Amino acid sequence: DTGVSQNPRHKITKRGQNVTFRCDPISEHNRLYWYRQTLGQGPEFLTYFQNEAQLEKSRLLSDRFSAERPKGSFSTLEIQRTEQGDSAMYLCASSRFGNIQYFGAGTRLSVL
Amino acid sequence: AQTVTQSQPEMSVQEAETVTLSCTYDTSESDYYLFWYKQPPSRQMILVIRQEAYKQQNATENRFSVNFQKAAKSFSLKISDSQLGDAAMYFCAAQGGSEKLVFGKGTKLTVNP
């Protein structure tokens, strides 16, 4: 069990560019979650998947954000036309049947 | 909707002493869970302790214990025999009616040698 893996760890991009982050959950965890954490705040929920189905999306997830989990394993989070306000730590977590959520180390996004 | 409030942005404790971190929450759910997560600097969030709301007994995990006051909607974390490695941001979180976790703003704990 290698834990939840997120790549890249850091991403610097220019405003208006598209970025994609990847999350590999703990094997056999059927649920996968995305959160966003800004400086000085706790994580805020974005969306979650049960296997490949996206079951819940936050209003924070604007139409510039899209998340997929095509085969029920890894997930990607894409942000189109990035804005400076998108700068944050993006956290992924996974769980087995909705039990305890285990977090990855996150991807820190800086939009210049 | 659920809300979680941590009123202590920062706390400090001497090594080997005891410290209590406060958390209050609000929820309309009858069945819910409460959590304390620890986030060391530049490292991933780790679960410290979990409490099921239907259980009256307070959860304990080694040096970590909670004081769960359901009527007051209070969920404080007590760390006994504090160690240098306990220094981190501590987040209180609630889960109920949905799988999403709702977090407070966190408390930064400093442990002084």
PDB file of C-alpha atoms in Angstrom:
ATOM      1  CA  ASP A   1       0.000   0.000   0.000  1.00  0.00           C
ATOM      2  CA  THR A   2       1.841   3.079  -1.260  1.00  0.00           C
ATOM      3  CA  GLY A   3      -0.738   5.657  -0.230  1.00  0.00           C
ATOM      4  CA  VAL A   4      -2.467   8.289  -2.343  1.00  0.00           C
ATOM      5  CA  SER A   5      -0.128   9.664  -4.984  1.00  0.00           C
ATOM      6  CA  GLN A   6      -0.518  13.071  -6.628  1.00  0.00           C
ATOM      7  CA  ASN A   7       1.418  14.477  -9.565  1.00  0.00           C
ATOM      8  CA  PRO A   8       2.883  16.913 -10.111  1.00  0.00           C
ATOM      9  CA  ARG A   9       3.716  18.178  -6.633  1.00  0.00           C
ATOM     10  CA  HIS A  10       4.122  21.724  -7.887  1.00  0.00           C
ATOM     11  CA  LYS A  11       2.806  23.445 -11.003  1.00  0.00           C
ATOM     12  CA  ILE A  12       3.539  26.994 -12.088  1.00  0.00           C
ATOM     13  CA  THR A  13       1.529  28.311 -14.996  1.00  0.00           C
ATOM     14  CA  LYS A  14       0.598  31.544 -16.660  1.00  0.00           C
ATOM     15  CA  ARG A  15      -2.885  32.966 -16.469  1.00  0.00           C
ATOM     16  CA  GLY A  16      -5.064  31.615 -19.247  1.00  0.00           C
ATOM     17  CA  GLN A  17      -3.240  28.303 -19.609  1.00  0.00           C
ATOM     18  CA  ASN A  18      -4.812  24.896 -19.001  1.00  0.00           C
ATOM     19  CA  VAL A  19      -3.432  22.570 -16.342  1.00  0.00           C
ATOM     20  CA  THR A  20      -4.121  18.943 -15.445  1.00  0.00           C
ATOM     21  CA  PHE A  21      -3.382  17.147 -12.206  1.00  0.00           C
ATOM     22  CA  ARG A  22      -3.376  13.419 -11.599  1.00  0.00           C
ATOM     23  CA  CYS A  23      -4.327  11.420  -8.514  1.00  0.00           C
ATOM     24  CA  ASP A  24      -3.673   7.725  -7.973  1.00  0.00           C
ATOM     25  CA  PRO A  25      -5.716   6.414  -5.039  1.00  0.00           C
ATOM     26  CA  ILE A  26      -4.880   3.587  -2.695  1.00  0.00           C
ATOM     27  CA  SER A  27      -5.519   0.367  -4.571  1.00  0.00           C
ATOM     28  CA  GLU A  28      -8.987  -1.106  -4.022  1.00  0.00           C
ATOM     29  CA  HIS A  29     -10.346   2.202  -2.756  1.00  0.00           C
ATOM     30  CA  ASN A  30     -13.521   2.752  -4.750  1.00  0.00           C
ATOM     31  CA  ARG A  31     -14.095   6.358  -3.695  1.00  0.00           C
ATOM     32  CA  LEU A  32     -11.950   9.309  -4.706  1.00  0.00           C
ATOM     33  CA  TYR A  33     -12.288  12.928  -3.589  1.00  0.00           C
ATOM     34  CA  TRP A  34     -10.865  16.284  -4.663  1.00  0.00           C
ATOM     35  CA  TYR A  35     -10.450  19.235  -2.306  1.00  0.00           C
ATOM     36  CA  ARG A  36      -8.930  22.685  -2.662  1.00  0.00           C
ATOM     37  CA  GLN A  37      -6.987  24.385   0.119  1.00  0.00           C
ATOM     38  CA  THR A  38      -6.022  28.054   0.026  1.00  0.00           C
ATOM     39  CA  LEU A  39      -3.521  29.677   2.365  1.00  0.00           C
ATOM     40  CA  GLY A  40      -4.775  29.888   5.929  1.00  0.00           C
ATOM     41  CA  GLN A  41      -7.928  27.890   5.239  1.00  0.00           C
ATOM     42  CA  GLY A  42      -9.066  24.344   5.671  1.00  0.00           C
ATOM     43  CA  PRO A  43      -9.653  22.158   2.625  1.00  0.00           C
ATOM     44  CA  GLU A  44     -12.874  22.735   0.691  1.00  0.00           C
ATOM     45  CA  PHE A  45     -14.664  19.915  -1.089  1.00  0.00           C
ATOM     46  CA  LEU A  46     -14.768  20.000  -4.878  1.00  0.00           C
ATOM     47  CA  THR A  47     -16.078  16.646  -6.078  1.00  0.00           C
ATOM     48  CA  TYR A  48     -16.076  12.913  -5.506  1.00  0.00           C
ATOM     49  CA  PHE A  49     -16.297   9.684  -7.461  1.00  0.00           C
ATOM     50  CA  GLN A  50     -17.561   6.262  -6.633  1.00  0.00           C
ATOM     51  CA  ASN A  51     -15.695   4.056  -9.074  1.00  0.00           C
ATOM     52  CA  GLU A  52     -15.992   5.944 -12.392  1.00  0.00           C
ATOM     53  CA  ALA A  53     -19.215   7.787 -11.510  1.00  0.00           C
ATOM     54  CA  GLN A  54     -18.972  11.411 -10.385  1.00  0.00           C
ATOM     55  CA  LEU A  55     -21.596  11.541  -7.640  1.00  0.00           C
ATOM     56  CA  GLU A  56     -21.274  15.004  -6.145  1.00  0.00           C
ATOM     57  CA  LYS A  57     -19.915  18.350  -7.284  1.00  0.00           C
ATOM     58  CA  SER A  58     -19.490  21.507  -5.245  1.00  0.00           C
ATOM     59  CA  ARG A  59     -20.640  24.880  -6.489  1.00  0.00           C
ATOM     60  CA  LEU A  60     -16.942  25.785  -6.204  1.00  0.00           C
ATOM     61  CA  LEU A  61     -16.365  23.608  -9.247  1.00  0.00           C
ATOM     62  CA  SER A  62     -16.979  26.160 -11.982  1.00  0.00           C
ATOM     63  CA  ASP A  63     -17.361  25.170 -15.622  1.00  0.00           C
ATOM     64  CA  ARG A  64     -13.627  25.759 -16.080  1.00  0.00           C
ATOM     65  CA  PHE A  65     -12.979  22.751 -13.848  1.00  0.00           C
ATOM     66  CA  SER A  66     -13.516  19.178 -14.945  1.00  0.00           C
ATOM     67  CA  ALA A  67     -12.667  15.937 -13.196  1.00  0.00           C
ATOM     68  CA  GLU A  68     -12.646  12.425 -14.560  1.00  0.00           C
ATOM     69  CA  ARG A  69     -12.025   8.936 -13.311  1.00  0.00           C
ATOM     70  CA  PRO A  70     -12.331   6.969 -16.538  1.00  0.00           C
ATOM     71  CA  LYS A  71     -11.697   3.427 -15.352  1.00  0.00           C
ATOM     72  CA  GLY A  72     -12.438   3.816 -11.696  1.00  0.00           C
ATOM     73  CA  SER A  73      -8.761   3.935 -10.839  1.00  0.00           C
ATOM     74  CA  PHE A  74      -6.756   7.169 -11.207  1.00  0.00           C
ATOM     75  CA  SER A  75      -8.423  10.547 -11.577  1.00  0.00           C
ATOM     76  CA  THR A  76      -7.531  13.771 -13.350  1.00  0.00           C
ATOM     77  CA  LEU A  77      -8.554  17.314 -12.481  1.00  0.00           C
ATOM     78  CA  GLU A  78      -8.289  19.837 -15.297  1.00  0.00           C
ATOM     79  CA  ILE A  79      -8.541  23.585 -14.961  1.00  0.00           C
ATOM     80  CA  GLN A  80      -9.055  25.502 -18.181  1.00  0.00           C
ATOM     81  CA  ARG A  81      -8.138  29.160 -18.695  1.00  0.00           C
ATOM     82  CA  THR A  82      -6.516  29.426 -15.276  1.00  0.00           C
ATOM     83  CA  GLU A  83      -6.993  32.558 -13.196  1.00  0.00           C
ATOM     84  CA  GLN A  84      -4.872  33.890 -10.348  1.00  0.00           C
ATOM     85  CA  GLY A  85      -7.649  32.946  -7.944  1.00  0.00           C
ATOM     86  CA  ASP A  86      -7.095  29.299  -8.848  1.00  0.00           C
ATOM     87  CA  SER A  87      -3.759  29.364  -7.029  1.00  0.00           C
ATOM     88  CA  ALA A  88      -4.114  26.845  -4.218  1.00  0.00           C
ATOM     89  CA  MET A  89      -3.181  23.382  -3.018  1.00  0.00           C
ATOM     90  CA  TYR A  90      -5.302  20.719  -4.690  1.00  0.00           C
ATOM     91  CA  LEU A  91      -5.731  17.665  -2.479  1.00  0.00           C
ATOM     92  CA  CYS A  92      -6.894  14.218  -3.435  1.00  0.00           C
ATOM     93  CA  ALA A  93      -8.191  11.612  -1.008  1.00  0.00           C
ATOM     94  CA  SER A  94      -9.497   8.083  -1.328  1.00  0.00           C
ATOM     95  CA  SER A  95     -11.556   5.774   0.812  1.00  0.00           C
ATOM     96  CA  ARG A  96     -12.921   2.268   0.846  1.00  0.00           C
ATOM     97  CA  PHE A  97     -16.688   2.366   0.801  1.00  0.00           C
ATOM     98  CA  GLY A  98     -16.942   5.878   2.250  1.00  0.00           C
ATOM     99  CA  ASN A  99     -14.950   5.124   5.350  1.00  0.00           C
ATOM    100  CA  ILE A 100     -11.914   7.093   6.460  1.00  0.00           C
ATOM    101  CA  GLN A 101     -10.468   9.369   3.781  1.00  0.00           C
ATOM    102  CA  TYR A 102      -6.726   9.110   3.193  1.00  0.00           C
ATOM    103  CA  PHE A 103      -5.088  12.153   1.673  1.00  0.00           C
ATOM    104  CA  GLY A 104      -2.264  12.624  -0.768  1.00  0.00           C
ATOM    105  CA  ALA A 105       0.433  15.259  -0.396  1.00  0.00           C
ATOM    106  CA  GLY A 106      -1.326  17.580  -2.846  1.00  0.00           C
ATOM    107  CA  THR A 107      -0.455  19.546  -5.953  1.00  0.00           C
ATOM    108  CA  ARG A 108       0.426  23.182  -5.335  1.00  0.00           C
ATOM    109  CA  LEU A 109      -0.702  25.392  -8.223  1.00  0.00           C
ATOM    110  CA  SER A 110       0.698  28.877  -8.737  1.00  0.00           C
ATOM    111  CA  VAL A 111      -0.898  30.992 -11.454  1.00  0.00           C
ATOM    112  CA  LEU A 112       1.240  33.952 -12.513  1.00  0.00           C
TER     113      LEU A 112
ATOM    114  CA  ALA B   1     -25.377  22.506   5.465  1.00  0.00           C
ATOM    115  CA  GLN B   2     -22.662  21.854   7.977  1.00  0.00           C
ATOM    116  CA  THR B   3     -20.224  24.318   9.483  1.00  0.00           C
ATOM    117  CA  VAL B   4     -17.126  23.750  11.572  1.00  0.00           C
ATOM    118  CA  THR B   5     -15.511  26.461  13.655  1.00  0.00           C
ATOM    119  CA  GLN B   6     -12.051  26.438  15.192  1.00  0.00           C
ATOM    120  CA  SER B   7     -11.668  29.550  17.298  1.00  0.00           C
ATOM    121  CA  GLN B   8      -7.962  29.177  18.091  1.00  0.00           C
ATOM    122  CA  PRO B   9      -5.775  30.110  15.099  1.00  0.00           C
ATOM    123  CA  GLU B  10      -2.620  29.252  17.076  1.00  0.00           C
ATOM    124  CA  MET B  11      -1.765  27.347  20.227  1.00  0.00           C
ATOM    125  CA  SER B  12       1.509  26.478  21.894  1.00  0.00           C
ATOM    126  CA  VAL B  13       2.483  23.857  24.456  1.00  0.00           C
ATOM    127  CA  GLN B  14       5.601  22.797  26.263  1.00  0.00           C
ATOM    128  CA  GLU B  15       7.001  19.407  25.438  1.00  0.00           C
ATOM    129  CA  ALA B  16       5.507  16.695  27.709  1.00  0.00           C
ATOM    130  CA  GLU B  17       2.574  18.952  28.685  1.00  0.00           C
ATOM    131  CA  THR B  18      -1.093  18.635  27.712  1.00  0.00           C
ATOM    132  CA  VAL B  19      -2.953  20.870  25.290  1.00  0.00           C
ATOM    133  CA  THR B  20      -6.602  21.048  24.216  1.00  0.00           C
ATOM    134  CA  LEU B  21      -7.729  22.267  20.807  1.00  0.00           C
ATOM    135  CA  SER B  22     -11.303  23.499  20.471  1.00  0.00           C
ATOM    136  CA  CYS B  23     -13.865  22.824  17.763  1.00  0.00           C
ATOM    137  CA  THR B  24     -17.563  23.529  17.469  1.00  0.00           C
ATOM    138  CA  TYR B  25     -19.801  22.395  14.661  1.00  0.00           C
ATOM    139  CA  ASP B  26     -23.323  22.730  13.392  1.00  0.00           C
ATOM    140  CA  THR B  27     -25.282  20.150  11.464  1.00  0.00           C
ATOM    141  CA  SER B  28     -28.878  19.206  10.832  1.00  0.00           C
ATOM    142  CA  GLU B  29     -27.962  15.558  10.309  1.00  0.00           C
ATOM    143  CA  SER B  30     -28.822  13.035  12.974  1.00  0.00           C
ATOM    144  CA  ASP B  31     -26.095  10.649  11.866  1.00  0.00           C
ATOM    145  CA  TYR B  32     -22.649  12.122  11.368  1.00  0.00           C
ATOM    146  CA  TYR B  33     -18.951  11.676  12.021  1.00  0.00           C
ATOM    147  CA  LEU B  34     -16.358  14.047  13.426  1.00  0.00           C
ATOM    148  CA  PHE B  35     -12.641  13.959  12.739  1.00  0.00           C
ATOM    149  CA  TRP B  36      -9.371  15.560  13.707  1.00  0.00           C
ATOM    150  CA  TYR B  37      -6.728  15.634  10.996  1.00  0.00           C
ATOM    151  CA  LYS B  38      -3.092  16.696  11.387  1.00  0.00           C
ATOM    152  CA  GLN B  39      -1.198  18.444   8.579  1.00  0.00           C
ATOM    153  CA  PRO B  40       2.550  18.782   9.208  1.00  0.00           C
ATOM    154  CA  PRO B  41       4.371  21.469   7.180  1.00  0.00           C
ATOM    155  CA  SER B  42       4.595  20.490   3.503  1.00  0.00           C
ATOM    156  CA  ARG B  43       3.286  17.015   4.259  1.00  0.00           C
ATOM    157  CA  GLN B  44       0.041  15.213   3.729  1.00  0.00           C
ATOM    158  CA  MET B  45      -2.975  15.333   5.995  1.00  0.00           C
ATOM    159  CA  ILE B  46      -3.137  12.431   8.454  1.00  0.00           C
ATOM    160  CA  LEU B  47      -6.169  11.244  10.404  1.00  0.00           C
ATOM    161  CA  VAL B  48      -5.648  11.628  14.148  1.00  0.00           C
ATOM    162  CA  ILE B  49      -8.963  10.452  15.532  1.00  0.00           C
ATOM    163  CA  ARG B  50     -12.580   9.821  14.528  1.00  0.00           C
ATOM    164  CA  GLN B  51     -15.815   9.968  16.515  1.00  0.00           C
ATOM    165  CA  GLU B  52     -19.176   8.530  15.500  1.00  0.00           C
ATOM    166  CA  ALA B  53     -21.921  10.831  16.727  1.00  0.00           C
ATOM    167  CA  TYR B  54     -24.144   7.975  17.891  1.00  0.00           C
ATOM    168  CA  LYS B  55     -21.452   6.770  20.295  1.00  0.00           C
ATOM    169  CA  GLN B  56     -21.504   8.413  23.687  1.00  0.00           C
ATOM    170  CA  GLN B  57     -18.048   7.179  24.601  1.00  0.00           C
ATOM    171  CA  ASN B  58     -15.247   9.579  23.702  1.00  0.00           C
ATOM    172  CA  ALA B  59     -12.735   8.220  21.190  1.00  0.00           C
ATOM    173  CA  THR B  60      -9.110   7.780  22.217  1.00  0.00           C
ATOM    174  CA  GLU B  61      -5.964   6.963  20.243  1.00  0.00           C
ATOM    175  CA  ASN B  62      -2.885   6.624  22.428  1.00  0.00           C
ATOM    176  CA  ARG B  63      -1.990  10.186  23.534  1.00  0.00           C
ATOM    177  CA  PHE B  64      -4.931  11.708  21.664  1.00  0.00           C
ATOM    178  CA  SER B  65      -8.450  11.857  23.040  1.00  0.00           C
ATOM    179  CA  VAL B  66     -11.584  13.852  22.346  1.00  0.00           C
ATOM    180  CA  ASN B  67     -14.230  15.473  24.499  1.00  0.00           C
ATOM    181  CA  PHE B  68     -17.429  15.080  22.492  1.00  0.00           C
ATOM    182  CA  GLN B  69     -20.327  17.130  23.844  1.00  0.00           C
ATOM    183  CA  LYS B  70     -23.186  16.369  21.451  1.00  0.00           C
ATOM    184  CA  ALA B  71     -25.762  18.741  22.927  1.00  0.00           C
ATOM    185  CA  ALA B  72     -23.268  21.605  22.883  1.00  0.00           C
ATOM    186  CA  LYS B  73     -21.979  20.567  19.428  1.00  0.00           C
ATOM    187  CA  SER B  74     -18.456  20.668  20.750  1.00  0.00           C
ATOM    188  CA  PHE B  75     -15.592  18.350  19.778  1.00  0.00           C
ATOM    189  CA  SER B  76     -12.259  19.207  21.388  1.00  0.00           C
ATOM    190  CA  LEU B  77      -8.977  17.339  20.982  1.00  0.00           C
ATOM    191  CA  LYS B  78      -6.682  16.711  23.915  1.00  0.00           C
ATOM    192  CA  ILE B  79      -3.045  15.868  23.281  1.00  0.00           C
ATOM    193  CA  SER B  80      -1.243  14.451  26.309  1.00  0.00           C
ATOM    194  CA  ASP B  81       2.521  14.243  26.797  1.00  0.00           C
ATOM    195  CA  SER B  82       3.083  16.542  23.806  1.00  0.00           C
ATOM    196  CA  GLN B  83       6.022  15.713  21.569  1.00  0.00           C
ATOM    197  CA  LEU B  84       7.978  17.837  19.104  1.00  0.00           C
ATOM    198  CA  GLY B  85       6.530  15.752  16.293  1.00  0.00           C
ATOM    199  CA  ASP B  86       3.027  16.892  17.248  1.00  0.00           C
ATOM    200  CA  ALA B  87       3.747  20.340  15.841  1.00  0.00           C
ATOM    201  CA  ALA B  88       1.420  20.827  12.868  1.00  0.00           C
ATOM    202  CA  MET B  89      -1.841  22.365  11.675  1.00  0.00           C
ATOM    203  CA  TYR B  90      -4.797  20.549  13.174  1.00  0.00           C
ATOM    204  CA  PHE B  91      -8.109  20.533  11.348  1.00  0.00           C
ATOM    205  CA  CYS B  92     -11.469  19.569  12.761  1.00  0.00           C
ATOM    206  CA  ALA B  93     -13.893  18.134  10.204  1.00  0.00           C
ATOM    207  CA  ALA B  94     -17.484  16.914  10.034  1.00  0.00           C
ATOM    208  CA  GLN B  95     -19.132  14.442   7.692  1.00  0.00           C
ATOM    209  CA  GLY B  96     -22.847  13.797   7.514  1.00  0.00           C
ATOM    210  CA  GLY B  97     -25.546  13.366   4.879  1.00  0.00           C
ATOM    211  CA  SER B  98     -22.863  13.309   2.231  1.00  0.00           C
ATOM    212  CA  GLU B  99     -19.393  11.854   1.926  1.00  0.00           C
ATOM    213  CA  LYS B 100     -17.723  15.228   1.754  1.00  0.00           C
ATOM    214  CA  LEU B 101     -15.711  16.437   4.711  1.00  0.00           C
ATOM    215  CA  VAL B 102     -16.362  19.971   5.941  1.00  0.00           C
ATOM    216  CA  PHE B 103     -13.266  21.418   7.598  1.00  0.00           C
ATOM    217  CA  GLY B 104     -12.605  24.223  10.022  1.00  0.00           C
ATOM    218  CA  LYS B 105      -9.887  26.799   9.360  1.00  0.00           C
ATOM    219  CA  GLY B 106      -7.365  24.957  11.477  1.00  0.00           C
ATOM    220  CA  THR B 107      -5.246  25.541  14.569  1.00  0.00           C
ATOM    221  CA  LYS B 108      -1.488  25.828  14.297  1.00  0.00           C
ATOM    222  CA  LEU B 109       0.116  23.942  17.185  1.00  0.00           C
ATOM    223  CA  THR B 110       3.659  24.794  18.245  1.00  0.00           C
ATOM    224  CA  VAL B 111       5.502  22.499  20.651  1.00  0.00           C
ATOM    225  CA  ASN B 112       8.276  24.179  22.611  1.00  0.00           C
ATOM    226  CA  PRO B 113      11.255  22.102  23.818  1.00  0.00           C
TER     227      PRO B 113
END
